[in-house]
Short mmCIF file of C-alpha atoms in Angstrom, two decimals:
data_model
loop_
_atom_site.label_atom_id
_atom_site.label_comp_id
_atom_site.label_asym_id
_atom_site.label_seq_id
_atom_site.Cartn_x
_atom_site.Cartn_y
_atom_site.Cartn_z
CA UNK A 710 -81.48 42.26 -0.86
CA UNK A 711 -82.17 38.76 0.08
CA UNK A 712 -81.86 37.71 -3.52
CA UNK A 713 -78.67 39.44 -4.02
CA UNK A 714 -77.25 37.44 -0.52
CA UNK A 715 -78.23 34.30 -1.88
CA UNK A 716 -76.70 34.74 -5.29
CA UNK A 717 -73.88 34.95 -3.19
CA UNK A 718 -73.71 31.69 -1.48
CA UNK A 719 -74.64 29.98 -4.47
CA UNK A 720 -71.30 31.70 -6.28
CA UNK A 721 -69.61 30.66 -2.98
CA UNK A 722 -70.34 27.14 -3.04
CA UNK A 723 -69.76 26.59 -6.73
CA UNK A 724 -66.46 28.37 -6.53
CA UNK A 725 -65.66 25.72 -3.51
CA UNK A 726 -66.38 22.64 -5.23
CA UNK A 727 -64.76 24.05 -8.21
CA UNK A 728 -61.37 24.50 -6.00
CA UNK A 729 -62.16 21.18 -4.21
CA UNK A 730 -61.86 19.25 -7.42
CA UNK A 731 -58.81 21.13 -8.51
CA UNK A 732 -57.20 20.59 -5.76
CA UNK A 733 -57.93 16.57 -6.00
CA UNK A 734 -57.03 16.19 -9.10
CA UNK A 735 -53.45 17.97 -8.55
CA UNK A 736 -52.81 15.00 -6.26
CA UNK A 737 -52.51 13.35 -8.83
CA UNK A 738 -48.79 11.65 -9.73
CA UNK A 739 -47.15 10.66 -12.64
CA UNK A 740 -44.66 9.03 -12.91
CA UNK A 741 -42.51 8.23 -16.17
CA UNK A 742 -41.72 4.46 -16.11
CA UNK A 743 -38.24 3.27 -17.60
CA UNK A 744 -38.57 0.02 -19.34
CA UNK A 745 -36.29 -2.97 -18.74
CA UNK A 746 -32.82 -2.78 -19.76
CA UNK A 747 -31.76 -6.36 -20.19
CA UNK A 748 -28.03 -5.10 -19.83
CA UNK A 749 -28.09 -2.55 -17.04
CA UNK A 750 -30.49 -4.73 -14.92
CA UNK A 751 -31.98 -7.44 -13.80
CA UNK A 752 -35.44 -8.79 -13.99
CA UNK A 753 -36.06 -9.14 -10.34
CA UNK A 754 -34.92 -5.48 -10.04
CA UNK A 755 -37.45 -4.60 -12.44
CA UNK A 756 -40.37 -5.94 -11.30
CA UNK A 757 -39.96 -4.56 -7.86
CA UNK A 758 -39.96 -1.10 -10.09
CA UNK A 759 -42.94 -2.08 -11.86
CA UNK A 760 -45.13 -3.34 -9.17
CA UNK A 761 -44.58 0.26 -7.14
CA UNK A 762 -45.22 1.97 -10.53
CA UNK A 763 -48.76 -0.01 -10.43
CA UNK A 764 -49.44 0.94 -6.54
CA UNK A 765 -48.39 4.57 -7.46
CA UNK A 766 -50.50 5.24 -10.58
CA UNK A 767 -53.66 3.27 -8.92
CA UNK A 768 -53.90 0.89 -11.79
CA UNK A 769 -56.60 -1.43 -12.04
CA UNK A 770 -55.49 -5.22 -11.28
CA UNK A 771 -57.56 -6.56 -14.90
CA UNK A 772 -55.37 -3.71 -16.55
CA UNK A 773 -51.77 -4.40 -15.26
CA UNK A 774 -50.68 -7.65 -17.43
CA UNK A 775 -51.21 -4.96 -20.16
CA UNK A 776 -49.58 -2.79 -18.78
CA UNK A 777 -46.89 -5.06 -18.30
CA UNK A 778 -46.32 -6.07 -21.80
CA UNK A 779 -46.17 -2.36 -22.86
CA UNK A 780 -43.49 -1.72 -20.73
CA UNK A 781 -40.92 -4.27 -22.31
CA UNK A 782 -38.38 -4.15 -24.94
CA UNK A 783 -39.23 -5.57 -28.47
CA UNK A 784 -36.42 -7.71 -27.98
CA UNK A 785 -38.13 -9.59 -24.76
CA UNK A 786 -41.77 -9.16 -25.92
CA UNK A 787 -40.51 -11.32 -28.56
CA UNK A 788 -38.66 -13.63 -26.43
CA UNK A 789 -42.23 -13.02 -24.03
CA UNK A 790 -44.03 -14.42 -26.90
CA UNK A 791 -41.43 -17.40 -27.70
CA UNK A 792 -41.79 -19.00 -24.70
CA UNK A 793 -45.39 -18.65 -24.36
CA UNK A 794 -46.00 -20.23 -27.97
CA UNK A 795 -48.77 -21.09 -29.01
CA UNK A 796 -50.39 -18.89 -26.35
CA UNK A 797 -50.48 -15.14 -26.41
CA UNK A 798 -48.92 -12.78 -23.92
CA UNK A 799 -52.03 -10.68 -24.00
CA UNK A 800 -54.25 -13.19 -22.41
CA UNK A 801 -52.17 -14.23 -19.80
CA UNK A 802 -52.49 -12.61 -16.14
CA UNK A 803 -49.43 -10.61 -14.54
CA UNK A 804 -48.28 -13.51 -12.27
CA UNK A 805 -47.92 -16.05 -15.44
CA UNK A 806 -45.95 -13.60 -17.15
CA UNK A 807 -43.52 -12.74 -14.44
CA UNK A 808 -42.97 -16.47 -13.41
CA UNK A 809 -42.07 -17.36 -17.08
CA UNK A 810 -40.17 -14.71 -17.70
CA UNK A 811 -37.95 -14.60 -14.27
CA UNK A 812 -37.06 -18.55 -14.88
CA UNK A 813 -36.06 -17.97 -18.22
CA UNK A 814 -33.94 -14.65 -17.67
CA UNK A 815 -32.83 -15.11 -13.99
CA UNK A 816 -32.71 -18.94 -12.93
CA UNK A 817 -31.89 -19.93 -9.57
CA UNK A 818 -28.57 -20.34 -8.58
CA UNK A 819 -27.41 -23.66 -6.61
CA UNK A 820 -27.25 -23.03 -3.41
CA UNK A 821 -23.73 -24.86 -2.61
CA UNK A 822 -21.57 -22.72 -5.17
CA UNK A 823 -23.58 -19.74 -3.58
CA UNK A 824 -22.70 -20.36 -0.29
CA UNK A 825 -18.89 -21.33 -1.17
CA UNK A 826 -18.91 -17.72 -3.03
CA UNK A 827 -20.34 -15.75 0.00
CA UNK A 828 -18.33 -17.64 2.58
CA UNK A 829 -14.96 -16.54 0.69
CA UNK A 830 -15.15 -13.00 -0.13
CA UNK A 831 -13.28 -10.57 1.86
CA UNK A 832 -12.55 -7.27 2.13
CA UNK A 833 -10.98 -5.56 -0.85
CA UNK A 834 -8.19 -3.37 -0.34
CA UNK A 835 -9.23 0.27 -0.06
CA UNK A 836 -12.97 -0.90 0.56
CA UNK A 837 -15.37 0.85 2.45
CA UNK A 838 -16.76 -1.00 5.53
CA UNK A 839 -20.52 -0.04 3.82
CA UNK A 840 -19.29 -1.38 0.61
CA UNK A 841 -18.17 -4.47 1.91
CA UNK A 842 -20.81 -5.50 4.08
CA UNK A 843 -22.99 -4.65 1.00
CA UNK A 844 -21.73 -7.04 -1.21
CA UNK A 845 -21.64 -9.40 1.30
CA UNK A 846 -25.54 -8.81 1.29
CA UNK A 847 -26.24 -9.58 -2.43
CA UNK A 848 -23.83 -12.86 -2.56
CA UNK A 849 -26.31 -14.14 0.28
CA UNK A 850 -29.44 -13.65 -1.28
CA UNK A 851 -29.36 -17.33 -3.25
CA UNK A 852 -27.71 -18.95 0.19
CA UNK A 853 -31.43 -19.72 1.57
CA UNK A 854 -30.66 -19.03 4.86
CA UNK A 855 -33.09 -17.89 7.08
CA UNK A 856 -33.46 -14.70 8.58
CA UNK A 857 -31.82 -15.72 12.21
CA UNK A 858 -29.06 -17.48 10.23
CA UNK A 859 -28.58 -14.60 7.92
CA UNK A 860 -27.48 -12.33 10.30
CA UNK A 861 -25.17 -14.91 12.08
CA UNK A 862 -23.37 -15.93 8.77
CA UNK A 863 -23.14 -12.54 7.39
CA UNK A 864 -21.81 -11.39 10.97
CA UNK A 865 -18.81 -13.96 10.83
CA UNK A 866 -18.10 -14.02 7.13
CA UNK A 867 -17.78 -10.55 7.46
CA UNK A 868 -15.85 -10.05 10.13
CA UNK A 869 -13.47 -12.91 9.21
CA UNK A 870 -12.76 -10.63 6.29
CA UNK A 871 -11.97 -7.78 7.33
CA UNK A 872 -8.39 -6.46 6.21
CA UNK A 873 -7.75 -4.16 8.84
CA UNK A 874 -6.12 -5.40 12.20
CA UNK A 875 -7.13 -2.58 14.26
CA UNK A 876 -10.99 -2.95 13.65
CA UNK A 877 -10.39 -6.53 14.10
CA UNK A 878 -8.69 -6.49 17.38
CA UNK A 879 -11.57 -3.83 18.78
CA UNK A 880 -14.25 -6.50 17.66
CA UNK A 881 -12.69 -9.80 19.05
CA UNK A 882 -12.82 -7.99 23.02
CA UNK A 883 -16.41 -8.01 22.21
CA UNK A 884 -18.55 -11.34 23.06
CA UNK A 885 -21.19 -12.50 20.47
CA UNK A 886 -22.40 -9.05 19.56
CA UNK A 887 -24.95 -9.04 16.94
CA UNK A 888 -24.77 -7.74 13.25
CA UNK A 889 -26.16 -4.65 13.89
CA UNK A 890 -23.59 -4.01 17.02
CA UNK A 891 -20.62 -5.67 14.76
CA UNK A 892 -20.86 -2.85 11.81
CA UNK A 893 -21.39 -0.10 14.27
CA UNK A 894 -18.36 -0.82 16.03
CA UNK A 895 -16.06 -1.57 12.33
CA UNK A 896 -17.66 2.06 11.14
CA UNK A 897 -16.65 4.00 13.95
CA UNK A 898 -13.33 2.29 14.27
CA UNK A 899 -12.89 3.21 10.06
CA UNK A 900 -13.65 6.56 10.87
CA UNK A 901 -11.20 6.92 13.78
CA UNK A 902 -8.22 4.97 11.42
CA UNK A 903 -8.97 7.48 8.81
CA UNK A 904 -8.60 10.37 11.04
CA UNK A 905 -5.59 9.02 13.01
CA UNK A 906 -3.96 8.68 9.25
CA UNK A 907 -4.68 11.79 8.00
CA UNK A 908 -3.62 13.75 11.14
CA UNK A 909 0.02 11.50 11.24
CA UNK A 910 0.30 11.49 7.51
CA UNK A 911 0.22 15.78 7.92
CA UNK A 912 2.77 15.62 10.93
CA UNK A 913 4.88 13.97 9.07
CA UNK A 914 5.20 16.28 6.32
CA UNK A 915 5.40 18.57 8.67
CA UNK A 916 8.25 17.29 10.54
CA UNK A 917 10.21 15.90 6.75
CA UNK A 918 9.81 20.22 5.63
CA UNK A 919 11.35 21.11 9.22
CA UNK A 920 14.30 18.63 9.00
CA UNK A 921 14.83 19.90 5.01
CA UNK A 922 14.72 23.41 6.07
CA UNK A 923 17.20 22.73 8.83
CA UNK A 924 19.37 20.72 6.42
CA UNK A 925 19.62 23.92 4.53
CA UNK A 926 20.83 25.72 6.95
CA UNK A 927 22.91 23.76 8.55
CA UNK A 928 24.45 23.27 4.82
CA UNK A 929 24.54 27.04 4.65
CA UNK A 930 26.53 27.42 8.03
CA UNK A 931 29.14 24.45 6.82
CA UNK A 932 29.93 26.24 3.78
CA UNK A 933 30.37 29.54 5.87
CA UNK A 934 32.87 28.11 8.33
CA UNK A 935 34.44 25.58 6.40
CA UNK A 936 38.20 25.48 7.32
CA UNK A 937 41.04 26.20 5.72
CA UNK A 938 43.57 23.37 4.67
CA UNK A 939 47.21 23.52 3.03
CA UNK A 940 48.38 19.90 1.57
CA UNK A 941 51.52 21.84 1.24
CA UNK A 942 52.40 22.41 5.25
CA UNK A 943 49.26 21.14 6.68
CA UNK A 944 48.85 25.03 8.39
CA UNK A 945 45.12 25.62 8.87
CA UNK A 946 45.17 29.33 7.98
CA UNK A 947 45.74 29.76 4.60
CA UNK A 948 45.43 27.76 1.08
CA UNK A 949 47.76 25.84 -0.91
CA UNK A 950 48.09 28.46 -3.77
CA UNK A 951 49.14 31.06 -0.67
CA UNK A 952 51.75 28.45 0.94
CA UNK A 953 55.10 30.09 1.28
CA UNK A 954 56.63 26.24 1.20
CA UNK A 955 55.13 26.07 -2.98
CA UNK A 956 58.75 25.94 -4.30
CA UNK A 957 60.32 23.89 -1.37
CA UNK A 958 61.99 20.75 -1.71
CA UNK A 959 60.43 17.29 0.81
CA UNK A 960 63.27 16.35 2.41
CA UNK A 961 62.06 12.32 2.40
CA UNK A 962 60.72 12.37 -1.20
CA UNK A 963 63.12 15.28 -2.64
CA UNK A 964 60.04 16.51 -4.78
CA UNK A 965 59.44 20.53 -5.07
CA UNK A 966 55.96 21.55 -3.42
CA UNK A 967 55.74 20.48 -0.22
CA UNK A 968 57.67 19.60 3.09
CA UNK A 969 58.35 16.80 4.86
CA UNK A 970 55.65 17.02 7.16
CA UNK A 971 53.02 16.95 4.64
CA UNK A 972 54.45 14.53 2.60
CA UNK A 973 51.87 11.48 1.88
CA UNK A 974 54.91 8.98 0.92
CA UNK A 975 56.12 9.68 4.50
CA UNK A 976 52.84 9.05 6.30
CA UNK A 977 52.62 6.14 4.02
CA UNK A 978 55.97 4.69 5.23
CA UNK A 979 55.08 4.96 8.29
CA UNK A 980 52.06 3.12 8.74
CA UNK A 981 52.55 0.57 6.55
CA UNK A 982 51.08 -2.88 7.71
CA UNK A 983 53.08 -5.65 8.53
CA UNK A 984 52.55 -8.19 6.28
CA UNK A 985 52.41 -12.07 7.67
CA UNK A 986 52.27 -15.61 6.16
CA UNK A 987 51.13 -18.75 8.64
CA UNK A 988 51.35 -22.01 7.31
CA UNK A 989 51.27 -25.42 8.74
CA UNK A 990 54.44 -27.65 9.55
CA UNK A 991 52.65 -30.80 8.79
CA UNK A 992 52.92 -31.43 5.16
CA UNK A 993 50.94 -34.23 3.42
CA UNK A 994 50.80 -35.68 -0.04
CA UNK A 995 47.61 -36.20 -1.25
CA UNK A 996 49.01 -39.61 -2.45
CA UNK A 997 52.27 -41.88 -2.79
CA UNK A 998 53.90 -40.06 -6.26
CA UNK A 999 53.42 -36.80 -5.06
CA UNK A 1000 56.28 -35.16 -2.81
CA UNK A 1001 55.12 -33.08 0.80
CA UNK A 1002 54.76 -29.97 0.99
CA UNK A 1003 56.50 -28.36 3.87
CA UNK A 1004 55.12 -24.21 4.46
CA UNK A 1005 56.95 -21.97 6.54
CA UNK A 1006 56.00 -18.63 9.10
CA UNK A 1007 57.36 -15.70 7.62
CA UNK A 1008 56.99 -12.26 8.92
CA UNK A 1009 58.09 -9.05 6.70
CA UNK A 1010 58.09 -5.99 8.55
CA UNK A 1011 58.68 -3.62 5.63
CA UNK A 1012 60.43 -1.30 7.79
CA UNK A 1013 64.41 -0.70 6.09
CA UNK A 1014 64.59 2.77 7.28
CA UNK A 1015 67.60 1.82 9.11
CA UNK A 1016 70.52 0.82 7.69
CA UNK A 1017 72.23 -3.22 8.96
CA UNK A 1018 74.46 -3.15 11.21
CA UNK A 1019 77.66 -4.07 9.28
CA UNK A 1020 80.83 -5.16 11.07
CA UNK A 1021 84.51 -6.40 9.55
CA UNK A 1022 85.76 -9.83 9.79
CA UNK A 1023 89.16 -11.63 9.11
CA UNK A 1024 88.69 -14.61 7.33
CA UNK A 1025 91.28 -16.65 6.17
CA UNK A 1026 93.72 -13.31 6.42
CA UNK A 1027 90.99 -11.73 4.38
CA UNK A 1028 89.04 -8.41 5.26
CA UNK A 1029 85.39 -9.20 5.03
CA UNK A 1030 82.20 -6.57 5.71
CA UNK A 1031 79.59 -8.58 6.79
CA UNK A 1032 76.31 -7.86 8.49
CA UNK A 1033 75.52 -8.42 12.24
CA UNK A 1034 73.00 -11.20 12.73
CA UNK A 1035 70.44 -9.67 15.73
CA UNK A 1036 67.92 -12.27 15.57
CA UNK A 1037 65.14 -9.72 14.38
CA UNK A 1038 64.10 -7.51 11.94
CA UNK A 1039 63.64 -4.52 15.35
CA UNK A 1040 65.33 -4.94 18.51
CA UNK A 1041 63.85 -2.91 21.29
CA UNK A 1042 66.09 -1.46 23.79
CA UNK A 1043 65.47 0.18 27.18
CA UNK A 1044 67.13 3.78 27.15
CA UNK A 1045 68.74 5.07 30.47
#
């Protein structure tokens, strides 16, 4: 019985140790490295890839210059191997091949045409605050400024470009706030401006399909209770083609259709404008040969509805009918 109990334990422990180194080896990771695409990224990108690759996969530090090389295109092993002529890439460490291969692909920028590019950009239109303060980030990199004076220069540059007043004005009653307190302020001001947008651009559709659908109506109740017209009489209850006047005769044009009071040459008579011409009495020449002209006022009334006054004269033993000079083209006169 003994024997049988110790059996046992032995098939206990051996079945622990066997799960104990399963379960360490299933902590293992790997992970499938992408090589460098020259024309999707660049090399500092890379490396910065590469070097977590090595942490992740525990790779030995004699091993990882190898490991390296494997990892690039033949296109820049090639160029790799150019630059390193006569020397091979396989017997240089990891830090000699980064270093020759970073100047080569990604040379440092000047720092003056860096810093005139980062102090001009602004905001795009329809940028997001996170995009713009983003980009703002990258152009800054080759600026060498340090960190203090990162965060002060990208703090003004960005808001001095800001597009949107409203952000702008909530920032400037702040005093010398920090980056960190400068976005969080332009991000929840963007947020409220997009809200406030959407909710006025909705009331205004609402309110333009209200006044449309009134406009119907209201179009609808016009037509209904439109009301009735005859050119012939001017009577507001029936139509033209009904008018019992159709075959009269005007008596001020003596046409057949209409009467007098709806005649349009007898409205027309009787507001017709009086017609004036002012001129100057002082007439120049413009020089010695040319004679002065002299203008004169005249005033047409256009009103000859009534007949001159015409009396009859004896001249010389002869009848004459001549007409009575009244000093005007109207004479008003009191009535008793």
């Amino acid at each position: 019985m003994e024997q049988h109990i110790a059996e046992l334990l032995k098939q206990n422990q051996e079945l622990i140790l066997a799960l104990q180194r399963t379960h360490g080896s299933s902590q293992k990771v790997t992970v499938q490295f992408e090589k460098f695409d020259e024309e999707n990224e660049i090399f500092d990108c890379f490396f910065e890839r590469f070097q977590t690759y090595l942490d992740v996969q525990n790779i030995p530090a004699d091993t990882r210059a190898k490991v390296f090389i494997s990892s690039l295109s033949a296109k820049l092993y090639q160029l790799l191997k150019n630059l390193l002529a006569p020397d091979l890439p396989s017997d240089q460490n990891l830090d000699k091949l980064k270093n020759v291969l970073k100047q080569h692909l990604t040379p440092k920028p000047l720092i003056i045409p860096s810093r005139h590019k980062f102090l001009n950009r602004k905001q795009n239109e329809g940028e997001s605050i996170n995009c713009y303060i983003a980009e703002l980030r990258a152009l800054a990199i080759n600026c060498d400024y340090d960190s203090n004076m990162l965060n002060i220069m990208l703090r003004d540059v960005f808001v001095s470009g800001l597009r949107d007043k409203a952000i702008l004005d909530r920032l400037f009653e702040e005093d010398n706030v920090d980056l960190e307190k400068t976005l969080q302020i332009a991000l929840a001001m963007e947020k409220v401006c997009k809200g406030a947008n959407g909710i006025m651009g909705q009331g205004i559709k609402a309110v333009y399909a209200g006044k449309k659908q009134m406009n119907k109506k209201s179009n609808f109740v016009s037509k209904q209770k439109k009301p009735l017209f005859c050119s012939r009489c001017t009577g507001t209850d029936h139509v033209k083609e009904k008018c019992r006047f159709i075959f009269s005769k005007c008596n001020f044009c003596s046409k057949v259709g209409h009467i007098q009071r709806a005649c349009f040459a007898a409205q027309k008579s009787k507001t017709k404008p009086v017609k004036q011409k002012q001129v100057s009495l002082n007439g120049k020449a413009e020089n010695k040969n040319e004679i002065p002209v002299f203008e004169l006022n005249s005033i047409d009334s256009g009103l000859h509805e009534q007949p001159p006054i015409m009396i009859n004269l004896k001249i010389e033993n002869k009848k004459c009918t001549m007409e009575l000079d009244t000093g005007g083209a109207v004479s008003n006169i009191n009535n008793y």
